PDB file of C-alpha atoms in Angstrom:
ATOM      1  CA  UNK N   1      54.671 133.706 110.886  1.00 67.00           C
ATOM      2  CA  UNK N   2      57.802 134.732 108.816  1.00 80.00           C
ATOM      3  CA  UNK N   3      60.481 132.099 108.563  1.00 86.00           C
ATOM      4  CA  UNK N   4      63.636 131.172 107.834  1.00 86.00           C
ATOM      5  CA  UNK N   5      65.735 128.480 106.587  1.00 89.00           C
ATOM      6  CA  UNK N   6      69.167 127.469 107.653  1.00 89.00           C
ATOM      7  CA  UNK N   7      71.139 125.092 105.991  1.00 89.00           C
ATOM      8  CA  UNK N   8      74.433 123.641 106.103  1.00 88.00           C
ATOM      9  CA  UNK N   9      75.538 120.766 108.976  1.00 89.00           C
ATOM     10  CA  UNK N  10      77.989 123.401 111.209  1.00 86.00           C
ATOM     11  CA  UNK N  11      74.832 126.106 111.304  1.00 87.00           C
ATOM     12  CA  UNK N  12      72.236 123.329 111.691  1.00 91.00           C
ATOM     13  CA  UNK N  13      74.203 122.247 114.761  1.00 90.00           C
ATOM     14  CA  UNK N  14      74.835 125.290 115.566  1.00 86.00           C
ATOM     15  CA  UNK N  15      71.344 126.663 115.743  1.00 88.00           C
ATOM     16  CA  UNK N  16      70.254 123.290 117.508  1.00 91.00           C
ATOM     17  CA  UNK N  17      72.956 124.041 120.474  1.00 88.00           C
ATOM     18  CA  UNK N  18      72.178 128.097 121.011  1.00 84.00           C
ATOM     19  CA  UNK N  19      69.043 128.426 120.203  1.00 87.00           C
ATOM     20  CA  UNK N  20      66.776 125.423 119.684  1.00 91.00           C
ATOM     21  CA  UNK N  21      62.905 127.122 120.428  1.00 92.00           C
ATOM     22  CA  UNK N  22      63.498 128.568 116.937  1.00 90.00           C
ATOM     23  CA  UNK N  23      63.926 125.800 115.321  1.00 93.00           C
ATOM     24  CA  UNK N  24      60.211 124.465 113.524  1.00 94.00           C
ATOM     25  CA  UNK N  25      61.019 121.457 111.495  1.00 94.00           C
ATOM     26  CA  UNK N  26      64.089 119.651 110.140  1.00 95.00           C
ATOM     27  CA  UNK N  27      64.628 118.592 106.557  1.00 94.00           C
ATOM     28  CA  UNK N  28      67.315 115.797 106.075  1.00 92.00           C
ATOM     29  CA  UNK N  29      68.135 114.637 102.696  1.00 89.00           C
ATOM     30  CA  UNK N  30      66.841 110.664 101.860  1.00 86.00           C
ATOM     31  CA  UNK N  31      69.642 107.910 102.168  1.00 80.00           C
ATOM     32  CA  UNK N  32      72.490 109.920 104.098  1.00 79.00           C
ATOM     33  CA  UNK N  33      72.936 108.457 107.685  1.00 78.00           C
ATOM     34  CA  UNK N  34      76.388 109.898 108.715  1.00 83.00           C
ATOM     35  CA  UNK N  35      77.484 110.329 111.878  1.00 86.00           C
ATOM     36  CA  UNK N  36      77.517 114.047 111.622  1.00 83.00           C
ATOM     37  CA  UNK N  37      73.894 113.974 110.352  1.00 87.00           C
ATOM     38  CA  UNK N  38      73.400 111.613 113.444  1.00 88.00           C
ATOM     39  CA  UNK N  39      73.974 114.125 115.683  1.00 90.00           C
ATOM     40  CA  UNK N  40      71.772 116.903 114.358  1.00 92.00           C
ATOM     41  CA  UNK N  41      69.158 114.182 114.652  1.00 90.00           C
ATOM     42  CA  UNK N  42      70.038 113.310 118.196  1.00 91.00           C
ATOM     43  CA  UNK N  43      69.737 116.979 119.172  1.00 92.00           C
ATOM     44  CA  UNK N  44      66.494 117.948 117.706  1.00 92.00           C
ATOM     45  CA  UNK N  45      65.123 114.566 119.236  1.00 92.00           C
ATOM     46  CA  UNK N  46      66.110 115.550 122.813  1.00 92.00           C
ATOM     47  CA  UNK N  47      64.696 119.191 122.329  1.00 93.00           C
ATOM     48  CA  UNK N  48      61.179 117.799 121.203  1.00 94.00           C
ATOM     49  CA  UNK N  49      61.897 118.992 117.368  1.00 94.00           C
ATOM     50  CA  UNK N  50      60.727 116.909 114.456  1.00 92.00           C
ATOM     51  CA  UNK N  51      62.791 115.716 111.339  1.00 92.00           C
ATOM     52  CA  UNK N  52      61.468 115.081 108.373  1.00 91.00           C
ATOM     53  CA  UNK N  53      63.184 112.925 105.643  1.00 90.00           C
ATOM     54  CA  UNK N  54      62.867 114.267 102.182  1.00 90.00           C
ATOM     55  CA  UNK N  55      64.507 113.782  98.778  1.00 90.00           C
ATOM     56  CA  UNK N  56      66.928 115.875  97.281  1.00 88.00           C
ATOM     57  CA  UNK N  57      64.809 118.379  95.267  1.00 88.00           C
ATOM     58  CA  UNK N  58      63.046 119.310  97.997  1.00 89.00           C
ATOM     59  CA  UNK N  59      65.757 120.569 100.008  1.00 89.00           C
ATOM     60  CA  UNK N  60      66.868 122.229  96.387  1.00 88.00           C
ATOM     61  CA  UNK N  61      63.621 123.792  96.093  1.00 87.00           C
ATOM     62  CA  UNK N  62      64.827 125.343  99.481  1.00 86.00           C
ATOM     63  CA  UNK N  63      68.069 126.918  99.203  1.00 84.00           C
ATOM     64  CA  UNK N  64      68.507 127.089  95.651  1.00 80.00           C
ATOM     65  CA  UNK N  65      71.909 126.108  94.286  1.00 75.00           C
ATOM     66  CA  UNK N  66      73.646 126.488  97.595  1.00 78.00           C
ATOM     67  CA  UNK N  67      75.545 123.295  99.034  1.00 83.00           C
ATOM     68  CA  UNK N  68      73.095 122.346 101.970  1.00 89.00           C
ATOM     69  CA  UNK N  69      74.832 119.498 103.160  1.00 87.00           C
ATOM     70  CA  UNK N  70      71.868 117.214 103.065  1.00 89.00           C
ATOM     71  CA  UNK N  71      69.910 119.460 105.834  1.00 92.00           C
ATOM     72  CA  UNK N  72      67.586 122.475 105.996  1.00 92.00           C
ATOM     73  CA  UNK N  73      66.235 123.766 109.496  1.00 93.00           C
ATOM     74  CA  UNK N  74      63.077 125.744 109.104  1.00 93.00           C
ATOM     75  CA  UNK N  75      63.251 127.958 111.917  1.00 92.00           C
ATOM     76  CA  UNK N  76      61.590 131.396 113.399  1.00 89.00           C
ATOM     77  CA  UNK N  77      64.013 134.663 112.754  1.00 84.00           C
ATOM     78  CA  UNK N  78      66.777 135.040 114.859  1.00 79.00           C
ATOM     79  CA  UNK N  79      67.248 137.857 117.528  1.00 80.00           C
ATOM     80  CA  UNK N  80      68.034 141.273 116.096  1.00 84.00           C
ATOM     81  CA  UNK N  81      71.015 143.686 117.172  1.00 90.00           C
ATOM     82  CA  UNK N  82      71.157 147.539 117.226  1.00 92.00           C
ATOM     83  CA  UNK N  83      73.719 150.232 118.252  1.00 93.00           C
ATOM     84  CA  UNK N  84      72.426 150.387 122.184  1.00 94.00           C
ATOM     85  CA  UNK N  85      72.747 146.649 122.339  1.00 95.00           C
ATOM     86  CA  UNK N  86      76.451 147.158 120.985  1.00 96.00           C
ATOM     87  CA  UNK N  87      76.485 149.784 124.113  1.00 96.00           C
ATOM     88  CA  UNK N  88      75.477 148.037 126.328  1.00 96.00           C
ATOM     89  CA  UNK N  89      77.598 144.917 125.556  1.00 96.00           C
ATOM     90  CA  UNK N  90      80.630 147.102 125.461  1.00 96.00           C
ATOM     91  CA  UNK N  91      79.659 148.095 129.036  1.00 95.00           C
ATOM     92  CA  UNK N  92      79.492 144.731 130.584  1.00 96.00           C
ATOM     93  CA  UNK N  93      82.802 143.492 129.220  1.00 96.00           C
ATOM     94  CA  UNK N  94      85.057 142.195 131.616  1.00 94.00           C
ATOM     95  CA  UNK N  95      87.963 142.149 129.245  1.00 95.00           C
ATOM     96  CA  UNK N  96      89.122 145.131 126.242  1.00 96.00           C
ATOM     97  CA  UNK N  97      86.289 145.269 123.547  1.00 97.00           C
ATOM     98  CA  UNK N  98      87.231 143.454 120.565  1.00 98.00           C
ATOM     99  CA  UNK N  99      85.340 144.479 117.480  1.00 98.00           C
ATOM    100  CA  UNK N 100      85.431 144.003 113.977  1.00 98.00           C
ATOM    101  CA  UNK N 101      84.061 146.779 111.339  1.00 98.00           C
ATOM    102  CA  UNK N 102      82.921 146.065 108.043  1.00 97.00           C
ATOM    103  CA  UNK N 103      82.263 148.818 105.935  1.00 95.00           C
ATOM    104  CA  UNK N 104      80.365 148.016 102.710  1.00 89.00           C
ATOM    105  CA  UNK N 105      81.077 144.261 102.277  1.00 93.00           C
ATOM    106  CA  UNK N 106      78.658 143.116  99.872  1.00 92.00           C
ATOM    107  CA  UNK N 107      79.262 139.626  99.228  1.00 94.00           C
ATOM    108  CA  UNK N 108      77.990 137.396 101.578  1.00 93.00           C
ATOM    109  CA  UNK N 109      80.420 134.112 101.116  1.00 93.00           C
ATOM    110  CA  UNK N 110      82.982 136.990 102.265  1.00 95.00           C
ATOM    111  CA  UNK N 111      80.882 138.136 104.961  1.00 96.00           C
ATOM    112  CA  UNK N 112      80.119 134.664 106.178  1.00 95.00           C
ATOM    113  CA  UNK N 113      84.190 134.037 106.350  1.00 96.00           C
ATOM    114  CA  UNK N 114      84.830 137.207 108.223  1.00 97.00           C
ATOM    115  CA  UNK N 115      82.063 135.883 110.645  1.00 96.00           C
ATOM    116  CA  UNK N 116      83.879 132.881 110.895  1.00 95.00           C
ATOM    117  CA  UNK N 117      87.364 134.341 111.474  1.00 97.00           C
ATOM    118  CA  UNK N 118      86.043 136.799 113.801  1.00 98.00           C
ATOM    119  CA  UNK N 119      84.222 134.127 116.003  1.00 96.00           C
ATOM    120  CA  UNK N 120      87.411 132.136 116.126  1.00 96.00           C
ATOM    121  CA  UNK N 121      89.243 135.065 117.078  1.00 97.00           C
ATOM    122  CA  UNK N 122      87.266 136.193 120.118  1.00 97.00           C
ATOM    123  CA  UNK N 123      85.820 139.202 118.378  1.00 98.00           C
ATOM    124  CA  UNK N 124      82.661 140.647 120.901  1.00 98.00           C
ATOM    125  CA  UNK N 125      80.454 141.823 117.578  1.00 97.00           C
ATOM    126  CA  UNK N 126      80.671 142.399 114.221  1.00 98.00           C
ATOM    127  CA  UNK N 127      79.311 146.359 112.859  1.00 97.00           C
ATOM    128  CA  UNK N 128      78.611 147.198 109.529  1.00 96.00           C
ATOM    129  CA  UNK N 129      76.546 149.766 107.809  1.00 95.00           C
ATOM    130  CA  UNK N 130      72.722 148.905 107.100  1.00 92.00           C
ATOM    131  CA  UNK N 131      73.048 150.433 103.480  1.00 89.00           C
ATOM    132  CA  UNK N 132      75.605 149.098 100.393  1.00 83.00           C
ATOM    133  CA  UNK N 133      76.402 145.947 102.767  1.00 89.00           C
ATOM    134  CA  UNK N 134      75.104 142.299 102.832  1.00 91.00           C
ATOM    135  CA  UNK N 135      73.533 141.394 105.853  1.00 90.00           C
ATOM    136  CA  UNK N 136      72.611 138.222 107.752  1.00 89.00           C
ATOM    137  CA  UNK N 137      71.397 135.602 105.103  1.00 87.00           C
ATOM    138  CA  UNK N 138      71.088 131.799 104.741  1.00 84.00           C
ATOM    139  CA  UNK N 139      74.439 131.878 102.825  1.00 87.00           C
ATOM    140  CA  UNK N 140      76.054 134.115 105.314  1.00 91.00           C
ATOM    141  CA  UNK N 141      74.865 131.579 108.347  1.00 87.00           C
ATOM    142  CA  UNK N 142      76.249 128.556 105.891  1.00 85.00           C
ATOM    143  CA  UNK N 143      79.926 129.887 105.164  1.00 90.00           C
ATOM    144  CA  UNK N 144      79.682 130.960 108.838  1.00 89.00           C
ATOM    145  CA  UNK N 145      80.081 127.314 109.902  1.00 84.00           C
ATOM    146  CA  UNK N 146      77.896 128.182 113.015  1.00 83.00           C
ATOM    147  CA  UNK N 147      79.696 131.864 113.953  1.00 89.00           C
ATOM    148  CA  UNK N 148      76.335 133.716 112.672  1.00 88.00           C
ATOM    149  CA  UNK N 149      74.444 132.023 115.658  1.00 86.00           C
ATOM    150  CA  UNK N 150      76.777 132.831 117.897  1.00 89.00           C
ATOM    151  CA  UNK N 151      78.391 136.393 117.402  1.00 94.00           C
ATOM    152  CA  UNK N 152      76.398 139.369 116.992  1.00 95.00           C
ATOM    153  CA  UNK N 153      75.747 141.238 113.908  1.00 96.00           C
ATOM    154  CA  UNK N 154      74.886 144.701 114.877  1.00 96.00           C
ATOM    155  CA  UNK N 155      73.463 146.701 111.487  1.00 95.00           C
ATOM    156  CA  UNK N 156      73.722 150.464 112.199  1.00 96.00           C
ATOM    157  CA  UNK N 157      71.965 153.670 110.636  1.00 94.00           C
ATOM    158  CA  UNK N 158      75.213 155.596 110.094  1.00 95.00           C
ATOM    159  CA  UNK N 159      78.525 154.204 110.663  1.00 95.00           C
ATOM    160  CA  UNK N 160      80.297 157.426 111.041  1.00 95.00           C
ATOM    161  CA  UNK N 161      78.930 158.691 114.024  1.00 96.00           C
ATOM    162  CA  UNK N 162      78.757 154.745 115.365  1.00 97.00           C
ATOM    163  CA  UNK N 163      82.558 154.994 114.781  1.00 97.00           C
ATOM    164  CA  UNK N 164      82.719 158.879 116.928  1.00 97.00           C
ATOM    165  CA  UNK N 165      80.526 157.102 119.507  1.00 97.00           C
ATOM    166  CA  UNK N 166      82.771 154.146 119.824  1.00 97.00           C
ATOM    167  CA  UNK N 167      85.924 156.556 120.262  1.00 98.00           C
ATOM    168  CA  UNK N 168      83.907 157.936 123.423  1.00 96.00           C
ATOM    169  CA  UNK N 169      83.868 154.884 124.938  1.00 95.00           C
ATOM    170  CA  UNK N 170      87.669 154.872 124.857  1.00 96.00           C
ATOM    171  CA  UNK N 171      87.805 152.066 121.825  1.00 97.00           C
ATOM    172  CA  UNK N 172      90.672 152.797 119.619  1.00 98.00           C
ATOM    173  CA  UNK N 173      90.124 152.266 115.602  1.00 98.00           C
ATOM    174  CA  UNK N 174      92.397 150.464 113.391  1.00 98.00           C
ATOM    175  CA  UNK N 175      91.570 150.629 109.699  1.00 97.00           C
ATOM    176  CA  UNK N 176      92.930 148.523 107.225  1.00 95.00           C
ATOM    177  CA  UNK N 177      94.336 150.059 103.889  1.00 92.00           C
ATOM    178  CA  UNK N 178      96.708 149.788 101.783  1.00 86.00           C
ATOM    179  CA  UNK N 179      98.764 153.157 101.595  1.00 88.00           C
ATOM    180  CA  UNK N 180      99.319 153.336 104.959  1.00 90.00           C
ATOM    181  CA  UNK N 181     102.735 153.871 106.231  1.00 91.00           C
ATOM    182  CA  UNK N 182     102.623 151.455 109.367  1.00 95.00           C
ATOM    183  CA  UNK N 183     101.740 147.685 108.994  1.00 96.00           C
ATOM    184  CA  UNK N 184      99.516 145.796 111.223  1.00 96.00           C
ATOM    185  CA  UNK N 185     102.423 144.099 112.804  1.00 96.00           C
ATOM    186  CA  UNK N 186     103.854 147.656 113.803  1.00 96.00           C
ATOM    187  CA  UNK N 187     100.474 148.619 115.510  1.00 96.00           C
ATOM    188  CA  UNK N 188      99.337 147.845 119.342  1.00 96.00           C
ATOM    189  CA  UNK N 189      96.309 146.034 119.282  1.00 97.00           C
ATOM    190  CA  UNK N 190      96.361 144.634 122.807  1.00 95.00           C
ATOM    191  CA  UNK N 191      93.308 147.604 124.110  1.00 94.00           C
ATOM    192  CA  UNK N 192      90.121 147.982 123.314  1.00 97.00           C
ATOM    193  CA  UNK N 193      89.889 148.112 119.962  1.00 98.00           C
ATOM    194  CA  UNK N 194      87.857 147.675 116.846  1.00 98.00           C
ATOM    195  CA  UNK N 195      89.068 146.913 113.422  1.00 98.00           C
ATOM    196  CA  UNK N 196      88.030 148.181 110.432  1.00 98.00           C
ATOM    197  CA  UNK N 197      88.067 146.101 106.947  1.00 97.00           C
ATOM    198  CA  UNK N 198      86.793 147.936 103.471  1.00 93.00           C
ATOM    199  CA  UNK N 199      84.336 147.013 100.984  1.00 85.00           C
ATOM    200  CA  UNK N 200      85.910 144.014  97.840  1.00 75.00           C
ATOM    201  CA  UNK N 201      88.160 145.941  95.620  1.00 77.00           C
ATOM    202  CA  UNK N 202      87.362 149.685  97.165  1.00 81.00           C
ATOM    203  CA  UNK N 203      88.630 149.335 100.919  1.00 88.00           C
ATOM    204  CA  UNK N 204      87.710 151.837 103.198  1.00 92.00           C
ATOM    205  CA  UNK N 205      85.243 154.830 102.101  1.00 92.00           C
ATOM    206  CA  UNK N 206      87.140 158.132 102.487  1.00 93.00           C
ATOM    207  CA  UNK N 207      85.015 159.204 105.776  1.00 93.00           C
ATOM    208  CA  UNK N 208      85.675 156.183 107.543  1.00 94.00           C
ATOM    209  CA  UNK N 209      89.416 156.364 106.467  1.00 94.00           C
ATOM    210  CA  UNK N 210      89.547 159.921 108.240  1.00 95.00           C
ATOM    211  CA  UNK N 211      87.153 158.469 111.122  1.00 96.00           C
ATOM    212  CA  UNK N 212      90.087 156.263 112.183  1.00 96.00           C
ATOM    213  CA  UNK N 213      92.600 156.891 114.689  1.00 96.00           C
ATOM    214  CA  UNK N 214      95.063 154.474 112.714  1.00 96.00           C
ATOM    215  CA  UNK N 215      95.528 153.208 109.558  1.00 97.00           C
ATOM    216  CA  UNK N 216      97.338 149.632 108.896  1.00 97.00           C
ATOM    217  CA  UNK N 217      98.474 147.688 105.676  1.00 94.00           C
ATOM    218  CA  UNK N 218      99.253 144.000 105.396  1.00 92.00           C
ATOM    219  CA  UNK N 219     102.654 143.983 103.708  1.00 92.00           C
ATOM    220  CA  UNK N 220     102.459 141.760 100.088  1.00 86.00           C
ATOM    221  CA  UNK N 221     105.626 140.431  99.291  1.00 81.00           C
ATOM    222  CA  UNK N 222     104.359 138.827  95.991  1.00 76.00           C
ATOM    223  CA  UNK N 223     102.864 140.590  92.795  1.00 72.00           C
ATOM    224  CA  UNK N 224      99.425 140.463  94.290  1.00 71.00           C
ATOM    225  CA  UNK N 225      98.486 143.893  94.977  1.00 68.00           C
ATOM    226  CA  UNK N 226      95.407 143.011  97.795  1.00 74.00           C
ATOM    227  CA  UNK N 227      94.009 139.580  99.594  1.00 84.00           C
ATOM    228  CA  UNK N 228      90.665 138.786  99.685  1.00 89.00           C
ATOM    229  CA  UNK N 229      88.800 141.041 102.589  1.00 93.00           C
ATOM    230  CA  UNK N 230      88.090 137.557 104.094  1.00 94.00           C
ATOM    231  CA  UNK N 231      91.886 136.663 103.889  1.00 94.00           C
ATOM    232  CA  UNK N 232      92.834 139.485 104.887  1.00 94.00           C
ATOM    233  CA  UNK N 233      90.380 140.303 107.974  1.00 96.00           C
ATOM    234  CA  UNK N 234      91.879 137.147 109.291  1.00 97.00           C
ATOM    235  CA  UNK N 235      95.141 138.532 108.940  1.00 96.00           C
ATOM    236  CA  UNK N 236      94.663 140.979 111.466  1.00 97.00           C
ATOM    237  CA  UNK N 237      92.355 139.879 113.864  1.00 98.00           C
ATOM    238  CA  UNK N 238      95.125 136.839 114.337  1.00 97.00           C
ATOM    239  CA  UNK N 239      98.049 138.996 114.819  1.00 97.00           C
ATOM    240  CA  UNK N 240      95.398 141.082 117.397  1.00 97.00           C
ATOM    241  CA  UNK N 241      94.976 137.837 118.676  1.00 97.00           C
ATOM    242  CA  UNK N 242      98.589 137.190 119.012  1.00 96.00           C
ATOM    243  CA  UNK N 243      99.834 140.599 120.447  1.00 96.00           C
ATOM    244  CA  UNK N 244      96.579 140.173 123.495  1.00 94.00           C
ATOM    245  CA  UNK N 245      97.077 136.674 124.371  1.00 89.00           C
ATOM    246  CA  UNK N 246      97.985 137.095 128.132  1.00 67.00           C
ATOM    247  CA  UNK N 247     101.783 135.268 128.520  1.00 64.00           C
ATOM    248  CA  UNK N 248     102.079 132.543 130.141  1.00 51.00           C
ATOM    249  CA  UNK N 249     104.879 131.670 132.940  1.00 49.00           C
TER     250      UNK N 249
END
């Protein structure tokens, strides 16, 4: 049986509230008896799941040289996403599709914070192209402080025609880059819509650029030429956020 181990208190917990069947065994690190440990403890206990106390190299034996947080879950893989599940989700919505599109991120501390972002923002999935882009690992789930359990991450085959596909469905693209004339805050992004962020350091591939009904920059009013994709995929899904928050009277 193929496994996998999560680490890091917000995914343990995480894991233990969404989906607790796949959850095998518990690791904690000896001597730590936190509160916040407590209540991983607490929730494995009332779904039947064991914990096992262990010292500190084992759990380092584990994860490598990644902060675990004192706790390792050892759990069955996760359910899988593909382009008709994205579909098919898009179909059942009962509010405008809300979609984030990474193209090429390879870093997976970045990709974990864009999951994180895009969780806290309300985002219905997360896309991004099989090939030349991390996808869901133990470090991702970590820096994803729980938003990998959550949120789907739909791989797909080809992006491009994923993009053409989404356009059918009436989904307006927004792609972030820098030499575009209009700035995020300029653009509407109260529809349905979906997002587009570019690889570190290269932004948007060309095709994906062209794929896009609009382009959008962050205005820099420093030196700093470009934010983090992280940073800056947090940028605008917030001011998305802001413009499709329903007003209040």
């Amino acid at each position: 049986m193929k496994r996998e181990h999560i680490f890091g208190l917000h995914s343990v917990q995480a894991l233990l509230k969404s989906a607790p069947q796949r959850v095998i065994e518990i690791y904690m690190v000896q001597g730590r008896n936190d509160q916040r440990l407590q209540k991983i403890v607490n929730a494995a206990q009332s779904n039947g799941i064991h914990c096992q106390v262990v010292n500190r190299n084992k759990l380092d034996e584990l994860v490598g040289d990644e902060n675990h947080q004192g706790v390792v879950a050892i759990c069955t893989p996760g359910e899988t996403y593909d382009e008709a599940y994205l579909f098919k989700l898009i179909e059942n919505l009962n509010e405008p599709a809300f979609l984030l599109i990474l193209d090429g991120v390879t870093d997976p501390h970045n990709l974990g914070a864009c999951m994180r972002s895009a969780e806290a923002a309300g985002v219905h999935a997360v896309i991004a192209p099989k090939d030349k882009s991390v996808g869901i690992t133990p470090i991702v789930r970590k820096v994803a402080c729980g938003a990998a359990e959550v949120l789907p991450f739909i791989p797909v085959t080809n992006l491009a025609r994923t993009l053409k596909n989404l356009q059918e469905k009436g989904i307006w693209l927004f792609g972030a880059a820098g030499e575009a004339e209009q700035s995020v805050y300029e653009c509407n992004l109260t529809g349905p819509i979906g997002i587009l962020m570019g690889a570190e350091g290269d932004g948007l591939r060309r095709l994906t650029q062209d794929t896009c009904d609009h382009l959008m920059n962050i205005p820099m009013a420093g030196t700093v030429s470009s934010l983090n994709v992280s940073v800056a995929t947090g940028v605008c899904l917030f001011e998305a956020v802001r413009q499709r928050r329903v007003p209040t009277n």
